[in-house]
C-alpha positions in Angstrom: -38.6 -6.3 -21.8 -41.6 -4.4 -20.4 -39.2 -2.6 -17.7 -36.8 -1.6 -20.4 -39.9 -0.2 -21.9 -41.1 1.9 -19.4 -37.0 3.4 -18.9 -37.0 4.3 -22.4 -40.6 6.2 -22.6 -38.7 7.7 -19.5 -36.2 9.1 -21.1 -38.1 10.5 -23.9 -40.6 12.8 -22.0 -37.3 14.1 -20.0 -36.0 14.4 -23.7 -39.1 16.5 -24.9 -39.1 18.2 -21.6 -35.8 19.1 -22.0 -35.9 20.2 -25.6 -32.8 18.8 -26.7 -31.7 14.5 -27.3 -29.9 12.3 -25.3 -26.2 12.7 -27.1 -27.1 16.9 -26.4 -27.5 16.4 -22.5 -24.9 14.3 -22.1 -22.2 16.6 -23.6 -23.3 19.6 -21.6 -24.5 17.9 -19.0 -27.7 19.5 -18.1 -30.0 18.5 -15.5 -29.0 16.8 -12.3 -30.7 12.8 -13.3 -28.1 11.6 -15.2 -28.6 10.9 -19.0 -28.3 6.8 -18.4 -28.6 3.9 -21.0 -29.5 0.6 -21.4 -29.3 -2.6 -23.8 -31.6 -5.2 -24.3 -29.8 -8.7 -25.7 -33.0 -10.9 -27.0 -32.0 -14.5 -28.4 -35.4 -15.5 -29.4 -37.6 -14.2 -32.2 -39.0 -11.0 -31.7 -42.3 -10.9 -29.8 -44.8 -8.3 -29.7 -43.6 -6.3 -26.8 -39.9 -6.4 -28.7 -42.2 -5.0 -31.8 -43.5 -2.3 -29.2 -40.0 -1.3 -28.2 -38.4 -1.4 -31.8 -41.1 1.0 -32.7 -39.9 3.8 -29.7 -36.8 3.6 -31.2 -37.8 4.2 -34.4 -39.9 7.1 -33.9 -38.0 8.7 -31.2 -34.4 8.9 -32.1 -31.7 10.0 -29.9 -34.0 10.0 -27.3 -34.3 6.5 -25.9 -31.1 5.7 -24.6 -32.0 2.4 -25.6 -30.4 -0.4 -27.6 -32.0 -3.5 -28.9 -29.8 -6.5 -29.8 -31.7 -9.7 -31.5 -28.8 -13.0 -31.8 -29.5 -15.4 -34.6 -33.4 -14.1 -35.5 -34.5 -13.4 -38.8 -32.6 -10.8 -40.8 -35.4 -8.5 -41.6 -37.6 -7.5 -39.5 -40.6 -5.5 -40.9 -40.4 -1.5 -40.0 -37.3 -2.4 -38.2 -34.6 0.4 -38.8 -31.5 -1.9 -38.0 -28.2 -2.2 -38.6 -26.8 -6.1 -39.6 -23.6 -7.5 -37.1 -22.0 -10.7 -38.5 -19.2 -12.5 -35.8 -17.4 -14.7 -38.4 -15.6 -17.7 -37.0 -12.5 -16.5 -37.5 -13.0 -13.9 -35.3 -13.7 -10.8 -37.7 -16.3 -8.6 -37.3 -18.8 -7.3 -40.2 -21.3 -4.8 -40.7 -21.9 -4.9 -44.3 -24.2 -1.4 -44.3 -21.1 0.7 -43.7 -18.7 -1.8 -44.8 -16.5 -2.0 -41.9 -14.3 -5.2 -41.8 -12.9 -5.3 -38.5 -10.9 -7.8 -35.8 -13.6 -8.3 -32.9 -12.7 -7.7 -29.7 -12.9 -11.1 -26.9 -10.9 -13.0 -24.9 -9.1 -15.9 -25.0 -10.8 -19.2 -23.5 -8.0 -18.9 -20.9 -8.8 -14.8 -19.9 -13.0 -16.1 -19.7 -12.3 -18.5 -17.2 -10.0 -15.7 -15.2 -13.2 -13.5 -15.5 -14.8 -15.8 -14.2 -12.8 -17.1 -11.4 -12.6 -13.6 -10.0 -16.5 -12.8 -10.0 -16.8 -16.3 -8.4 -14.1 -15.6 -5.4 -15.5 -12.3 -5.0 -18.9 -13.5 -4.4 -16.6 -15.6 -1.6 -15.9 -15.0 2.0 -12.3 -14.6 2.9 -10.4 -18.1 2.3 -7.6 -19.2 4.2 -4.0 -18.4 3.3 -3.2 -21.5 1.0 0.2 -24.0 2.2 3.5 -24.6 0.9 2.3 -27.0 -1.7 4.7 -30.1 -0.9 6.7 -27.8 1.6 10.6 -28.0 1.6 11.5 -29.1 5.0 12.6 -26.6 7.6 10.1 -23.1 8.4 7.4 -23.9 5.6 6.9 -27.6 7.2 5.5 -25.0 10.2 3.5 -22.3 8.2 1.1 -21.1 4.9 2.1 -18.9 2.2 2.1 -16.2 4.3 4.5 -17.6 7.0 1.5 -17.6 9.8 1.6 -20.9 11.4 -0.4 -23.2 11.0 -3.5 -23.7 13.5 -2.4 -27.4 14.4 0.5 -25.6 15.8 -1.0 -22.6 17.5 -4.3 -22.9 21.1 -6.6 -20.4 20.3 -6.2 -17.3 21.9 -9.4 -17.4 24.0 -8.4 -20.6 25.8 -7.0 -21.1 28.8 -3.1 -23.3 27.9 -2.6 -25.5 30.9 1.2 -25.4 29.1 3.7 -23.1 28.5 3.5 -20.6 25.6 3.9 -17.5 23.9 2.1 -14.8 22.3 3.1 -11.7 20.1 -0.1 -9.9 22.0 0.0 -11.4 25.5 -2.5 -9.1 27.0 -6.1 -9.4 27.3 -7.9 -8.3 24.5 -9.8 -5.2 26.1 -6.0 -4.2 26.6 -5.9 -3.7 22.5 -9.6 -3.4 21.6 -9.5 0.0 23.9 -6.6 1.5 22.2 -6.2 -0.1 18.5 -8.3 -0.4 15.8 -8.5 -4.6 16.2 -11.8 -6.5 16.6 -11.2 -10.0 18.7 -11.1 -12.3 15.6 -8.0 -10.1 14.4 -6.4 -10.9 17.5 -7.9 -14.8 17.6 -5.8 -14.9 14.1 -2.6 -12.8 14.7 -1.8 -14.0 18.3 -2.9 -17.6 19.2 -1.5 -19.1 22.0 2.4 -20.9 20.3 3.5 -23.9 23.0 6.7 -24.0 24.4 8.0 -27.0 22.5 6.3 -25.8 18.9 8.4 -22.7 19.6 11.7 -24.7 20.0 10.8 -27.0 17.0 10.1 -23.8 14.8 13.0 -21.9 15.6 15.8 -25.4 15.4 14.3 -25.7 11.8 15.5 -22.4 10.9 19.2 -22.1 12.2 20.5 -19.8 9.6 17.8 -17.6 9.6 20.1 -14.3 11.0 23.0 -15.6 8.7 20.7 -15.3 5.7 19.8 -11.6 7.4 23.6 -10.5 7.3 24.3 -11.8 4.3 21.3 -10.1 2.9 22.6 -7.3 4.5 26.1 -6.8 3.5 26.6 -4.6 -0.1 29.8 -7.5 -0.7 27.0 -10.1 -0.3 28.8 -13.1 -2.5 25.0 -14.0 -3.6 22.8 -12.7 -5.8 19.2 -10.7 -4.4 16.1 -10.6 -5.6 13.8 -8.5 -4.4 9.8 -8.7 -4.3 8.5 -6.5 -1.8 8.6 -3.6 -3.8 9.7 -2.7 -7.3 11.1 -6.0 -8.8 14.6 -6.1 -8.8 17.6 -8.4 -9.1 21.3 -7.6 -7.2 23.7 -9.5 -8.6 26.8 -10.8 -7.1 30.7 -10.0 -7.8 30.7 -13.5 -10.1 27.9 -12.5 -12.1 28.1 -10.5 -15.3 26.1 -7.1 -15.1 26.8 -6.7 -19.4 24.3 -9.6 -19.9 21.2 -8.1 -19.2 21.3 -4.4 -20.5 18.7 -3.1 -22.7 16.7 -6.1 -21.2 16.6 -5.8 -17.4 12.6 -6.1 -16.7 12.5 -9.3 -18.6 15.7 -11.4 -17.2 14.4 -9.7 -13.8 10.6 -11.1 -14.5 12.1 -14.4 -15.5 14.7 -15.1 -12.3 11.2 -14.0 -10.3 9.2 -16.8 -12.0 11.9 -19.5 -12.0 12.3 -18.7 -8.0 8.6 -18.9 -7.2 8.3 -22.6 -8.5 9.8 -24.8 -5.3 10.1 -27.5 -8.0 11.4 -25.9 -11.1 10.1 -25.5 -14.4 10.5 -27.3 -17.5 10.7 -25.4 -21.1 7.4 -25.2 -22.1 6.3 -24.1 -18.4 9.3 -21.6 -19.0 7.1 -21.0 -22.6 3.9 -20.6 -21.3 4.5 -18.2 -18.2 6.6 -15.1 -20.5 4.8 -15.6 -23.4 7.6 -17.1 -25.5 8.2 -19.8 -28.2 9.4 -23.0 -26.6 12.8 -22.7 -28.7 13.9 -19.4 -27.2 14.1 -20.9 -23.3 17.3 -22.4 -23.9 18.5 -18.7 -24.8 17.3 -17.0 -22.9 18.1 -19.0 -19.4 21.9 -19.0 -20.9 21.4 -14.7 -20.8 20.0 -15.2 -17.5 22.9 -18.2 -15.9 25.4 -15.6 -17.5 23.8 -12.2 -15.1 24.0 -14.5 -12.0 27.2 -16.3 -12.3 28.3 -18.4 -10.2 27.2 -20.1 -7.4 30.3 -19.8 -4.7 28.6 -22.4 -2.7 28.8 -24.8 -5.2 31.2 -24.0 -8.4 28.5 -24.4 -11.1 26.0 -21.6 -12.1 23.4 -20.7 -10.2 20.8 -22.3 -12.8 22.6 -25.9 -13.2 22.0 -27.7 -16.5 18.5 -28.6 -16.4 19.1 -32.2 -16.1 21.1 -31.7 -13.4 18.6 -30.0 -10.4 17.2 -31.4 -7.5 14.2 -30.9 -9.1 14.6 -32.5 -12.5 15.2 -35.9 -10.7 11.7 -35.3 -8.2 10.0 -34.6 -11.5 11.7 -37.1 -13.8 12.2 -34.8 -16.3 15.0 -31.6 -16.9 13.6 -28.8 -14.8 15.3 -25.0 -14.8 15.7 -24.5 -11.7 17.4 -21.6 -9.3 20.1 -22.5 -6.7 21.4 -20.3 -3.6 19.4 -16.9 -4.6 18.2 -14.9 -1.6 14.8 -13.5 -1.5 13.4 -10.9 0.5 9.7 -12.6 0.7 11.3 -15.7 2.3 13.2 -13.9 4.6 10.5 -11.7 5.4 8.0 -15.0 5.8 10.7 -16.6 7.9 11.0 -13.4 10.5 7.4 -13.5 11.0 7.2 -17.4 11.6 9.8 -16.9 14.0 8.1 -13.9 15.6 4.8 -16.0 16.8 7.7 -18.3 18.2 9.4 -15.3 20.9 6.2 -14.0 22.5 6.5 -10.0 22.6 10.0 -10.6 21.8 8.8 -11.5 18.5 7.5 -8.2 17.7 10.8 -6.9 17.2 10.9 -9.4 14.2 8.6 -8.0 12.4 9.7 -4.9 13.1 12.8 -6.1 11.2 10.7 -7.8 8.4 9.3 -4.6 7.3 12.3 -3.3 7.1 12.5 -5.6 3.6 9.6 -4.1 2.0 10.0 -1.2 0.1 6.6 -1.0 -2.1 3.8 -2.9 -3.1 5.1 -6.5 -3.9 5.7 -7.1 -7.7 5.6 -3.6 -8.6 7.2 -2.2 -12.2 6.8 -5.2 -13.8 7.7 -4.9 -17.9 5.1 -3.7 -19.1 2.3 -6.6 -20.7 4.5 -8.9 -18.2 3.5 -10.7 -15.1 0.5 -12.6 -16.4 2.0 -16.4 -14.5 1.0 -14.1 -11.1 -2.7 -14.7 -12.1 -2.1 -18.1 -12.2 -2.8 -20.7 -8.6 -2.5 -18.8 -5.8 -2.3 -14.9 -6.5 1.9 -14.9 -4.4 1.6 -11.0 -5.2 -2.0 -10.5 -2.9 -0.8 -13.5 -0.5 2.7 -11.0 0.1 0.9 -8.3 0.6 -1.9 -9.4 3.2 1.2 -10.7 4.9 2.4 -7.5 4.7 -1.0 -5.8 6.3 -1.2 -8.3 9.1 2.6 -8.0 10.0 2.5 -4.1 10.0 -1.3 -4.4 11.8 0.2 -6.4 14.6 3.4 -4.0 15.5 0.5 -1.3 15.6 -1.5 -3.2 17.9 1.2 -3.5 19.8 2.7 -0.7 19.5 -0.7 1.5 20.7 -0.9 -0.4 23.7 2.6 0.3 24.6 1.6 4.2 24.2 4.4 3.7 21.7 2.7 5.9 19.0 5.4 7.3 16.4 5.8 3.5 15.7 2.4 3.2 15.4 1.9 5.7 12.9 4.8 5.3 11.0 4.3 1.3 10.7 0.4 2.6 9.7 1.8 4.8 6.6 3.8 2.6 5.4 0.8 -0.2 5.1 -1.1 2.9 3.9 1.1 3.5 1.2 1.3 -0.6 0.0 -2.1 -1.1 0.1 -3.6 2.4 -0.7 -6.5 0.2 -1.0 -7.1 -1.9 1.9 -9.1 -0.3 4.9 -6.6 -2.3 7.8 -4.0 0.5 7.5 -6.3 3.3 7.2 -8.0 2.3 10.5 -4.8 1.5 12.2 -3.3 5.2 10.8 -6.8 6.6 12.1 -6.6 5.5 15.7 -2.5 6.2 15.7 -3.7 10.1 15.1 -6.1 10.1 17.9 -3.8 8.5 20.3 -1.4 11.1 19.4 -4.4 13.8 19.9 -4.9 14.7 16.2 -8.3 14.0 16.2 -9.5 16.4 13.2 -6.9 14.6 11.2 -7.9 11.3 12.1 -11.8 12.4 11.0 -11.0 13.9 8.0 -8.7 10.5 7.1 -11.6 8.1 8.2 -13.8 10.4 6.4 -12.1 10.3 2.8 -10.7 6.5 3.3 -13.4 5.0 5.2 -16.6 6.6 4.8 -16.5 8.4 1.5 -14.0 5.6 -0.2 -15.2 3.7 -3.6 -14.1 1.6 -5.9 -16.3 1.7 -8.4 -16.5 3.7 -11.1 -19.7 6.1 -10.0 -18.0 7.4 -7.3 -20.9 6.0 -4.7 -19.3 5.1 -1.6 -19.5 1.6 -0.8 -21.1 0.2 2.1 -18.9 -0.1 4.9 -17.6 -4.1 5.9 -18.9 -5.5 8.7 -15.3 -5.4 10.4 -14.9 -1.9 9.4 -18.2 -0.9 11.1 -17.3 -2.7 14.3 -14.4 -1.1 15.1 -15.8 2.2 14.2 -18.6 1.2 16.5 -17.1 0.3 19.1 -13.7 1.0 20.0 -12.9 3.1 22.8 -10.4 5.1 20.5 -12.9 6.3 18.4 -15.5 7.9 21.1 -14.7 11.3 20.9 -15.2 10.9 16.8 -18.2 9.4 17.4 -19.4 12.0 19.9 -18.2 15.0 17.8 -20.1 13.4 14.9 -23.2 13.2 16.8 -23.0 16.6 18.2 
């Protein structure tokens, strides 16, 4: 309370000297300091300092930029010029003095819990990618949800292997540190040693990858396709019924994306909760989606079988909807990344092929008010975006070390377009530009996208993350820029 009083007095002095009130000062942007505001909320009976603050507010209207709110206190405070606000159990907000009876803005219990999780995660360090829940036999047993090999399958980069191994970035760390915007920690995470035995096993466990890629690239593919790595898009095959989705494609596309990302299917209730619809409507919507996708040429039954006859239903012991034989770009992307880590430098080609599947920010252009289910559990959209950044950073790092500046720039530009708020692609692009002699452009990029960037409404640049600071301070490629800045 004492601090609020002091700040209120300061504002009174400013308005008096300027000869105007706070609303006018804000409207005219008069003077350099902001005409800021503050609110003090008390949930106890006001004490003497609170009474002093109330006197200031009453005696200097429009000069303090301050509001005093008391909760569950006596209705009448002597000498206070107050407005009473009542919030009912039904969620209504009442202002009796002005005759208003409104719906109170608020959060549901689920929304409140989500906000709490966001604040909690914001205060925690980065966490590893989550593993696949109950992974299917094959490539998923070897990786996390970003397609990165489990640490148990690899040998740390800083250890000298005693057996034949493969490595995406086989040169010593200094080779990459002096040309690329990377760190030893990056290299350790993205390019550990992979024992030859593990490499063989991983490749054997995904024998159809090349055939599936060929099918994906075939314009006459007999299977429907779901594109998550960019604008949410569905392409049905010849057995489908395109007219079934006329006028409702955004909704049906999201419904398909939800089911396709449920490895163990979804019950009627789960679908209703995810899509925010009545359970009675689920069967009708699934019927329309089933008609849109058509018949599965591999089984002769719909791509969405009867919920009682799916593999998920047998596993869960209750009816569950499940998609069969749907091609998904995100799965192909992660499978390519998985195989790339087992092939040594040749794996860079797999990573490049994976990036050709990326058409934009994952899950972009969802229908209006859609995609709430993405916030439940692990954020698949964010996992995929981070996986794209990892892959692009690995390609750029390898390309710069090999002097392939064109590939480095194109890859970094793609990543920066997909994740404009991430600093890794911006630093990669600055390194690629510097390697080509575009020092002034690189410096301007660093200034605009790194040094002066702000994610806050006040537009004040935020402190650089430790990784960014390390790269700017120590990497050889940035030496010329540092000399120029200090000259």
